[in-house]
């Protein structure tokens, strides 16, 4: 095994001493245009298997010190062989990407072999977890590899681009690098950015432990009945709520900086792995202080983010928790242009998941947004909990009264609003019609969720 950065990254990811290299003696066949007659070490990529906290994984790491990490015929073949092994065993496959593009000296041989990599990724979609991490450069067609992965991480100073930023006509005028980690993290949503390579590797380890480690029934009785804090219940901070509900207070959020009004991630409830999609109306700091307001209605890109995550949970047969607090649709130009198709994607994704689905209403929810967030009506939730005091209905009572009693005086409209609130918007009214199964106290949320996912 050559001593190189690619190998150092693998060793930083895996349990110490667990890595076994495969294909170390593979080399390129082409010698055109001064390519060395005996190829380069491992043909620019290290492949093999190892463990993360005892959980087996396959991994490949591109070596940018060998022909800039370019993809050649045998380079790609090594990835394909690794995928064949991963699919046979159902073991996750992790790609550490640092690639300068396709190897010019191998031309069509390189392109055809790369096409086989993409075909294997598509074939493996339902059989094994695929994680990509952009550690340096990810250029040109190689960007399809992270795009086909289940999850992609990116080091802050890494770059990912189809066309180099300087070739884009408007990029200089906009003074913006479309290849940067920040852009991919916050604007495109194609990768979750972390500051350093060490943080990326640790995030991958955390995700593997969340999705691969089995710990069912691991909690003591005191932990099963742990209460949610009054502060979290009062603020309705979705992220804080999920942390307090989770075993060991560990909620692994995915793509949190991309349209943060939608929360996606994973937690465990008495060892049961659960995917989560939720609404968030604000961002809070570690002290529970609000730092930014977010759209309280559904947005187009937020719906697409949620739909993609739900499809992943469906492909892995993961139970799903939906935390609902959507008061309608975000009033923005993008809403009018794109939201109907995005809503359709989300609804379709919810209806196609066959695993256990539990809904938790924690905030006021109105109109079609309520329907889209996985209601029973669309073949969604198996169980619906609602916090005591939340409102659920067609629209806010004042708006309804203005329509129903448009010709009445202010006092009459006020009385109409009060009556509408009680008869149509209360959680008790929804429970009376069977739309809500149980009204619960916020502090008992963790206990109810554990019981639901244990029984369903």
Tab-separated table of C-alpha atoms in Angstrom, residues 9-399:
chain	number	residue	atom	x	y	z
A	9	UNK	CA	-8.230	9.525	4.427
A	10	UNK	CA	-9.302	5.875	4.463
A	11	UNK	CA	-7.458	5.243	7.714
A	12	UNK	CA	-9.056	8.364	9.216
A	13	UNK	CA	-12.493	7.004	8.346
A	14	UNK	CA	-12.175	3.356	9.391
A	15	UNK	CA	-11.446	1.620	12.673
A	16	UNK	CA	-7.712	1.428	13.273
A	17	UNK	CA	-6.098	-1.497	11.518
A	18	UNK	CA	-9.311	-2.704	9.873
A	19	UNK	CA	-8.635	-1.683	6.254
A	20	UNK	CA	-7.903	-4.390	3.697
A	21	UNK	CA	-6.872	-3.134	0.254
A	22	UNK	CA	-8.186	-4.804	-2.895
A	23	UNK	CA	-6.660	-4.458	-6.366
A	24	UNK	CA	-3.418	-2.868	-5.193
A	25	UNK	CA	-1.529	-4.219	-8.216
A	26	UNK	CA	-4.063	-3.118	-10.830
A	27	UNK	CA	-2.531	-0.802	-13.434
A	28	UNK	CA	-3.556	0.924	-16.642
A	29	UNK	CA	-3.304	-0.979	-19.936
A	30	UNK	CA	-2.933	2.075	-22.161
A	31	UNK	CA	0.556	3.464	-22.852
A	32	UNK	CA	-0.396	6.102	-25.416
A	33	UNK	CA	0.847	9.716	-25.145
A	34	UNK	CA	3.719	8.948	-22.775
A	35	UNK	CA	1.597	7.165	-20.168
A	36	UNK	CA	4.023	5.031	-18.168
A	37	UNK	CA	4.342	1.521	-19.618
A	38	UNK	CA	3.607	-0.106	-16.260
A	39	UNK	CA	0.877	2.312	-15.229
A	40	UNK	CA	0.733	4.105	-11.914
A	41	UNK	CA	0.287	2.847	-8.336
A	42	UNK	CA	-3.192	1.292	-8.010
A	43	UNK	CA	-4.144	3.284	-11.133
A	44	UNK	CA	-4.891	6.369	-9.033
A	45	UNK	CA	-7.466	4.861	-6.683
A	46	UNK	CA	-7.296	2.816	-3.491
A	47	UNK	CA	-10.169	0.380	-2.936
A	48	UNK	CA	-10.997	-2.086	-0.207
A	49	UNK	CA	-13.032	-2.788	2.889
A	50	UNK	CA	-12.906	-2.213	6.631
A	51	UNK	CA	-15.054	-1.404	9.642
A	52	UNK	CA	-16.656	1.582	11.376
A	53	UNK	CA	-17.250	0.718	15.031
A	54	UNK	CA	-17.390	-2.899	13.935
A	55	UNK	CA	-19.819	-2.269	11.059
A	56	UNK	CA	-18.434	-3.465	7.686
A	57	UNK	CA	-18.110	-0.967	4.826
A	58	UNK	CA	-16.517	-0.838	1.386
A	59	UNK	CA	-14.538	2.277	0.535
A	60	UNK	CA	-12.615	3.811	-2.329
A	61	UNK	CA	-10.380	6.875	-2.238
A	62	UNK	CA	-9.034	8.656	-5.306
A	63	UNK	CA	-5.339	9.511	-5.285
A	64	UNK	CA	-4.817	12.981	-6.721
A	65	UNK	CA	-1.034	12.407	-6.698
A	66	UNK	CA	-1.430	9.861	-9.507
A	67	UNK	CA	-2.337	11.534	-12.806
A	68	UNK	CA	-4.416	14.082	-10.805
A	69	UNK	CA	-6.769	11.328	-9.729
A	70	UNK	CA	-8.104	11.080	-13.267
A	71	UNK	CA	-10.484	8.296	-14.201
A	72	UNK	CA	-9.136	5.677	-16.542
A	73	UNK	CA	-10.393	2.273	-17.635
A	74	UNK	CA	-8.916	0.254	-14.750
A	75	UNK	CA	-9.549	3.034	-12.229
A	76	UNK	CA	-13.262	2.787	-13.015
A	77	UNK	CA	-13.169	-1.016	-13.132
A	78	UNK	CA	-11.932	-1.088	-9.540
A	79	UNK	CA	-14.972	0.947	-8.443
A	80	UNK	CA	-17.306	-1.363	-10.389
A	81	UNK	CA	-15.753	-4.441	-8.735
A	82	UNK	CA	-16.236	-2.830	-5.323
A	83	UNK	CA	-19.912	-2.187	-6.089
A	84	UNK	CA	-20.419	-5.827	-7.079
A	85	UNK	CA	-19.112	-6.918	-3.682
A	86	UNK	CA	-21.152	-4.295	-1.798
A	87	UNK	CA	-24.399	-5.265	-3.536
A	88	UNK	CA	-23.853	-8.970	-2.868
A	89	UNK	CA	-23.488	-8.357	0.873
A	90	UNK	CA	-25.719	-5.281	1.277
A	91	UNK	CA	-22.822	-3.422	2.884
A	92	UNK	CA	-22.501	0.404	2.539
A	93	UNK	CA	-20.042	1.805	-0.002
A	94	UNK	CA	-18.230	5.078	0.622
A	95	UNK	CA	-16.417	7.116	-2.038
A	96	UNK	CA	-13.774	9.693	-1.075
A	97	UNK	CA	-13.595	11.836	-4.197
A	98	UNK	CA	-10.625	13.887	-5.368
A	99	UNK	CA	-10.709	13.710	-9.138
A	100	UNK	CA	-9.372	15.851	-11.953
A	101	UNK	CA	-11.759	14.397	-14.549
A	102	UNK	CA	-11.294	11.805	-17.258
A	103	UNK	CA	-7.904	10.567	-18.411
A	104	UNK	CA	-7.259	12.021	-21.860
A	105	UNK	CA	-4.795	9.291	-22.786
A	106	UNK	CA	-7.524	6.639	-22.489
A	107	UNK	CA	-10.365	8.517	-24.177
A	108	UNK	CA	-13.321	6.243	-25.017
A	109	UNK	CA	-11.972	3.400	-22.846
A	110	UNK	CA	-12.175	5.722	-19.843
A	111	UNK	CA	-15.625	7.004	-20.802
A	112	UNK	CA	-17.106	3.554	-21.348
A	113	UNK	CA	-15.708	2.287	-18.058
A	114	UNK	CA	-17.070	5.315	-16.205
A	115	UNK	CA	-20.495	4.634	-17.702
A	116	UNK	CA	-20.364	1.223	-16.012
A	117	UNK	CA	-19.749	2.954	-12.665
A	118	UNK	CA	-22.939	4.992	-13.095
A	119	UNK	CA	-24.872	1.860	-14.084
A	120	UNK	CA	-23.670	0.091	-10.937
A	121	UNK	CA	-24.701	3.036	-8.767
A	122	UNK	CA	-28.213	2.905	-10.189
A	123	UNK	CA	-28.360	-0.879	-9.793
A	124	UNK	CA	-27.223	-0.584	-6.155
A	125	UNK	CA	-29.790	2.068	-5.203
A	126	UNK	CA	-32.053	-0.311	-3.281
A	127	UNK	CA	-29.468	-2.776	-2.012
A	128	UNK	CA	-26.759	-0.761	-0.269
A	129	UNK	CA	-26.185	2.652	1.263
A	130	UNK	CA	-24.056	4.939	-0.958
A	131	UNK	CA	-22.139	7.858	0.544
A	132	UNK	CA	-19.855	10.269	-1.319
A	133	UNK	CA	-17.461	12.790	0.168
A	134	UNK	CA	-15.825	15.461	-1.981
A	135	UNK	CA	-12.416	15.880	-0.359
A	136	UNK	CA	-10.736	17.926	-3.072
A	137	UNK	CA	-11.932	18.318	-6.660
A	138	UNK	CA	-14.977	16.747	-8.269
A	139	UNK	CA	-15.096	17.880	-11.890
A	140	UNK	CA	-17.091	17.264	-15.041
A	141	UNK	CA	-18.941	13.991	-15.370
A	142	UNK	CA	-17.621	12.824	-12.004
A	143	UNK	CA	-20.266	15.081	-10.412
A	144	UNK	CA	-22.834	12.439	-11.375
A	145	UNK	CA	-21.320	10.056	-8.814
A	146	UNK	CA	-22.240	12.158	-5.741
A	147	UNK	CA	-25.546	13.043	-7.421
A	148	UNK	CA	-26.422	9.330	-7.596
A	149	UNK	CA	-25.325	8.716	-3.999
A	150	UNK	CA	-27.752	8.679	-1.096
A	151	UNK	CA	-25.786	11.346	0.793
A	152	UNK	CA	-22.935	13.648	-0.172
A	153	UNK	CA	-20.573	15.582	2.094
A	154	UNK	CA	-18.039	18.194	1.081
A	155	UNK	CA	-15.006	19.813	2.689
A	156	UNK	CA	-15.306	23.602	2.864
A	157	UNK	CA	-12.353	24.326	0.565
A	158	UNK	CA	-13.170	21.527	-1.916
A	159	UNK	CA	-14.669	22.205	-5.351
A	160	UNK	CA	-17.427	20.521	-7.329
A	161	UNK	CA	-18.338	21.680	-10.817
A	162	UNK	CA	-19.448	20.462	-14.234
A	163	UNK	CA	-17.900	23.444	-16.036
A	164	UNK	CA	-15.042	25.329	-14.394
A	165	UNK	CA	-16.395	28.558	-12.806
A	166	UNK	CA	-14.250	30.834	-14.998
A	167	UNK	CA	-15.937	29.419	-18.127
A	168	UNK	CA	-19.424	30.524	-17.039
A	169	UNK	CA	-20.445	33.737	-18.776
A	170	UNK	CA	-22.044	35.493	-15.812
A	171	UNK	CA	-19.899	34.147	-12.999
A	172	UNK	CA	-17.341	36.959	-13.048
A	173	UNK	CA	-20.101	39.582	-13.059
A	174	UNK	CA	-21.825	37.868	-10.146
A	175	UNK	CA	-18.499	37.425	-8.318
A	176	UNK	CA	-19.670	34.018	-7.179
A	177	UNK	CA	-18.051	30.598	-7.330
A	178	UNK	CA	-20.644	27.990	-8.211
A	179	UNK	CA	-18.102	25.271	-7.402
A	180	UNK	CA	-17.605	26.160	-3.732
A	181	UNK	CA	-18.673	24.070	-0.789
A	182	UNK	CA	-20.818	26.897	0.514
A	183	UNK	CA	-22.739	27.155	-2.771
A	184	UNK	CA	-23.311	23.394	-2.944
A	185	UNK	CA	-24.385	23.399	0.732
A	186	UNK	CA	-26.742	26.381	0.876
A	187	UNK	CA	-27.885	27.082	-2.695
A	188	UNK	CA	-27.793	23.912	-4.798
A	189	UNK	CA	-28.329	21.459	-1.940
A	190	UNK	CA	-26.101	18.896	-3.653
A	191	UNK	CA	-23.712	18.452	-0.723
A	192	UNK	CA	-23.594	18.999	3.019
A	193	UNK	CA	-20.515	21.092	3.777
A	194	UNK	CA	-18.283	20.666	6.800
A	195	UNK	CA	-15.180	22.685	7.635
A	196	UNK	CA	-12.424	20.064	7.564
A	197	UNK	CA	-11.666	16.587	6.237
A	198	UNK	CA	-11.708	15.275	9.795
A	199	UNK	CA	-15.250	16.607	10.327
A	200	UNK	CA	-16.437	15.049	7.057
A	201	UNK	CA	-15.019	11.662	8.034
A	202	UNK	CA	-16.581	11.915	11.500
A	203	UNK	CA	-19.969	12.797	9.992
A	204	UNK	CA	-19.790	9.712	7.779
A	205	UNK	CA	-18.962	7.577	10.807
A	206	UNK	CA	-21.947	9.066	12.676
A	207	UNK	CA	-24.262	8.333	9.753
A	208	UNK	CA	-23.044	4.730	9.431
A	209	UNK	CA	-23.612	4.160	13.149
A	210	UNK	CA	-27.079	5.680	12.890
A	211	UNK	CA	-28.145	3.581	9.893
A	212	UNK	CA	-26.233	0.332	10.359
A	213	UNK	CA	-25.888	-0.272	14.119
A	214	UNK	CA	-28.727	-2.330	15.673
A	215	UNK	CA	-29.592	-1.396	19.263
A	216	UNK	CA	-33.296	-2.211	19.638
A	217	UNK	CA	-34.487	-2.145	23.269
A	218	UNK	CA	-31.306	-0.456	24.464
A	219	UNK	CA	-32.827	2.174	26.792
A	220	UNK	CA	-33.333	1.992	30.533
A	221	UNK	CA	-36.869	2.614	31.826
A	222	UNK	CA	-35.947	6.094	33.033
A	223	UNK	CA	-34.801	6.959	29.524
A	224	UNK	CA	-37.971	5.604	27.923
A	225	UNK	CA	-40.090	8.051	29.926
A	226	UNK	CA	-37.795	11.041	29.635
A	227	UNK	CA	-39.721	14.320	29.383
A	228	UNK	CA	-39.351	17.090	26.819
A	229	UNK	CA	-38.347	20.409	28.409
A	230	UNK	CA	-40.910	23.191	28.855
A	231	UNK	CA	-38.598	25.570	26.970
A	232	UNK	CA	-38.526	23.379	23.861
A	233	UNK	CA	-42.265	22.765	24.015
A	234	UNK	CA	-42.935	26.506	24.290
A	235	UNK	CA	-40.621	27.502	21.430
A	236	UNK	CA	-41.711	24.606	19.197
A	237	UNK	CA	-38.109	24.382	18.011
A	238	UNK	CA	-38.274	21.278	15.823
A	239	UNK	CA	-34.536	20.574	15.898
A	240	UNK	CA	-34.340	20.863	19.694
A	241	UNK	CA	-37.445	18.684	20.008
A	242	UNK	CA	-35.920	15.928	17.889
A	243	UNK	CA	-32.712	15.975	19.927
A	244	UNK	CA	-34.690	15.684	23.158
A	245	UNK	CA	-36.778	12.834	21.746
A	246	UNK	CA	-33.764	10.885	20.472
A	247	UNK	CA	-31.782	8.220	22.270
A	248	UNK	CA	-28.641	9.803	23.724
A	249	UNK	CA	-29.977	13.177	22.489
A	250	UNK	CA	-28.499	12.372	19.068
A	251	UNK	CA	-30.389	13.681	16.043
A	252	UNK	CA	-28.326	13.378	12.856
A	253	UNK	CA	-29.588	16.158	10.602
A	254	UNK	CA	-28.926	15.964	6.873
A	255	UNK	CA	-28.532	19.041	4.640
A	256	UNK	CA	-29.545	21.401	7.445
A	257	UNK	CA	-28.313	24.564	5.720
A	258	UNK	CA	-30.292	23.918	2.540
A	259	UNK	CA	-33.826	25.284	2.906
A	260	UNK	CA	-33.757	24.879	6.690
A	261	UNK	CA	-37.530	25.393	6.922
A	262	UNK	CA	-37.635	21.660	6.177
A	263	UNK	CA	-35.776	19.424	8.636
A	264	UNK	CA	-34.534	16.014	7.470
A	265	UNK	CA	-32.467	13.510	9.399
A	266	UNK	CA	-32.284	10.400	11.556
A	267	UNK	CA	-32.703	9.459	15.191
A	268	UNK	CA	-33.215	6.340	17.274
A	269	UNK	CA	-36.129	5.666	19.627
A	270	UNK	CA	-35.233	2.886	22.053
A	271	UNK	CA	-32.851	1.699	19.354
A	272	UNK	CA	-35.390	1.833	16.502
A	273	UNK	CA	-33.954	3.718	13.519
A	274	UNK	CA	-36.344	6.402	12.280
A	275	UNK	CA	-36.147	8.916	9.424
A	276	UNK	CA	-37.596	12.357	10.143
A	277	UNK	CA	-39.154	15.060	7.978
A	278	UNK	CA	-40.380	18.179	9.764
A	279	UNK	CA	-41.376	21.828	9.448
A	280	UNK	CA	-39.362	24.505	11.244
A	281	UNK	CA	-40.515	28.129	11.558
A	282	UNK	CA	-37.254	29.493	13.001
A	283	UNK	CA	-33.588	28.774	13.680
A	284	UNK	CA	-32.302	28.753	17.250
A	285	UNK	CA	-28.789	28.793	18.697
A	286	UNK	CA	-27.425	26.325	21.244
A	287	UNK	CA	-28.915	28.402	24.076
A	288	UNK	CA	-32.398	28.148	22.596
A	289	UNK	CA	-32.450	31.782	21.448
A	290	UNK	CA	-34.100	32.550	18.120
A	291	UNK	CA	-31.574	33.753	15.543
A	292	UNK	CA	-33.644	33.752	12.331
A	293	UNK	CA	-37.227	33.396	11.177
A	294	UNK	CA	-37.979	30.868	8.437
A	295	UNK	CA	-40.958	30.520	6.073
A	296	UNK	CA	-43.879	29.106	8.042
A	297	UNK	CA	-45.500	27.808	4.853
A	298	UNK	CA	-44.267	25.104	2.486
A	299	UNK	CA	-41.743	26.141	-0.169
A	300	UNK	CA	-41.057	24.449	-3.487
A	301	UNK	CA	-37.421	23.577	-2.807
A	302	UNK	CA	-38.261	22.572	0.754
A	303	UNK	CA	-40.837	20.096	-0.584
A	304	UNK	CA	-38.319	18.654	-3.035
A	305	UNK	CA	-35.762	18.297	-0.254
A	306	UNK	CA	-38.339	16.428	1.828
A	307	UNK	CA	-39.466	14.242	-1.094
A	308	UNK	CA	-35.907	13.150	-1.874
A	309	UNK	CA	-35.353	12.213	1.758
A	310	UNK	CA	-38.653	10.306	1.983
A	311	UNK	CA	-37.727	8.347	-1.148
A	312	UNK	CA	-34.464	7.345	0.529
A	313	UNK	CA	-36.334	6.117	3.618
A	314	UNK	CA	-38.690	4.193	1.345
A	315	UNK	CA	-35.795	2.517	-0.498
A	316	UNK	CA	-34.293	1.351	2.812
A	317	UNK	CA	-37.654	0.450	4.393
A	318	UNK	CA	-37.033	2.906	7.245
A	319	UNK	CA	-39.903	4.019	9.515
A	320	UNK	CA	-40.776	7.686	9.109
A	321	UNK	CA	-41.715	10.410	11.587
A	322	UNK	CA	-43.320	13.576	10.200
A	323	UNK	CA	-43.272	16.632	12.501
A	324	UNK	CA	-45.916	19.037	11.224
A	325	UNK	CA	-46.317	22.797	11.688
A	326	UNK	CA	-47.104	24.241	8.244
A	327	UNK	CA	-49.602	27.092	8.132
A	328	UNK	CA	-50.022	27.044	4.350
A	329	UNK	CA	-47.766	27.942	1.441
A	330	UNK	CA	-44.951	30.465	1.338
A	331	UNK	CA	-46.096	33.630	-0.451
A	332	UNK	CA	-43.289	34.035	-2.987
A	333	UNK	CA	-42.847	34.086	-6.757
A	334	UNK	CA	-41.176	30.678	-6.679
A	335	UNK	CA	-44.254	29.298	-4.938
A	336	UNK	CA	-46.491	30.219	-7.843
A	337	UNK	CA	-44.060	28.930	-10.440
A	338	UNK	CA	-42.924	25.667	-8.933
A	339	UNK	CA	-44.814	24.614	-5.816
A	340	UNK	CA	-47.602	22.522	-7.402
A	341	UNK	CA	-45.144	20.088	-9.013
A	342	UNK	CA	-42.980	20.043	-5.869
A	343	UNK	CA	-46.038	19.295	-3.713
A	344	UNK	CA	-46.977	16.493	-6.083
A	345	UNK	CA	-43.481	14.991	-5.665
A	346	UNK	CA	-43.817	15.136	-1.890
A	347	UNK	CA	-47.290	13.612	-1.764
A	348	UNK	CA	-46.226	10.825	-4.143
A	349	UNK	CA	-43.164	10.081	-2.017
A	350	UNK	CA	-45.252	9.854	1.158
A	351	UNK	CA	-47.780	7.499	-0.436
A	352	UNK	CA	-45.086	5.158	-1.765
A	353	UNK	CA	-43.401	4.432	1.557
A	354	UNK	CA	-44.654	1.170	3.075
A	355	UNK	CA	-42.792	1.265	6.391
A	356	UNK	CA	-44.364	2.579	9.602
A	357	UNK	CA	-45.353	6.245	9.415
A	358	UNK	CA	-46.147	8.385	12.448
A	359	UNK	CA	-47.262	12.009	12.379
A	360	UNK	CA	-46.723	14.517	15.170
A	361	UNK	CA	-48.509	17.884	14.957
A	362	UNK	CA	-46.641	20.449	17.032
A	363	UNK	CA	-47.822	23.725	15.474
A	364	UNK	CA	-50.814	25.292	13.794
A	365	UNK	CA	-51.400	23.657	10.411
A	366	UNK	CA	-53.844	24.793	7.744
A	367	UNK	CA	-55.187	23.951	4.305
A	368	UNK	CA	-53.597	21.809	1.634
A	369	UNK	CA	-50.243	22.032	3.396
A	370	UNK	CA	-51.757	19.790	6.074
A	371	UNK	CA	-52.799	17.269	3.421
A	372	UNK	CA	-49.371	17.295	1.758
A	373	UNK	CA	-47.525	16.577	5.015
A	374	UNK	CA	-48.488	12.897	5.071
A	375	UNK	CA	-52.060	12.843	6.410
A	376	UNK	CA	-54.081	9.649	6.701
A	377	UNK	CA	-56.162	10.789	3.719
A	378	UNK	CA	-53.352	10.237	1.219
A	379	UNK	CA	-52.586	6.780	2.558
A	380	UNK	CA	-49.953	8.262	4.814
A	381	UNK	CA	-49.687	8.064	8.573
A	382	UNK	CA	-50.437	4.927	10.574
A	383	UNK	CA	-50.659	6.985	13.773
A	384	UNK	CA	-51.248	10.715	14.312
A	385	UNK	CA	-50.378	12.500	17.550
A	386	UNK	CA	-51.079	16.179	18.161
A	387	UNK	CA	-49.875	18.443	20.920
A	388	UNK	CA	-52.606	19.787	23.135
A	389	UNK	CA	-53.632	23.264	21.958
A	390	UNK	CA	-52.492	23.149	18.337
A	391	UNK	CA	-54.892	24.288	15.630
A	392	UNK	CA	-55.745	22.234	12.578
A	393	UNK	CA	-58.170	23.189	9.823
A	394	UNK	CA	-58.889	24.879	6.516
A	395	UNK	CA	-57.638	28.349	7.478
A	396	UNK	CA	-57.247	30.740	10.393
A	397	UNK	CA	-60.583	31.440	12.095
A	398	UNK	CA	-60.462	35.199	11.425
A	399	UNK	CA	-59.991	34.661	7.691
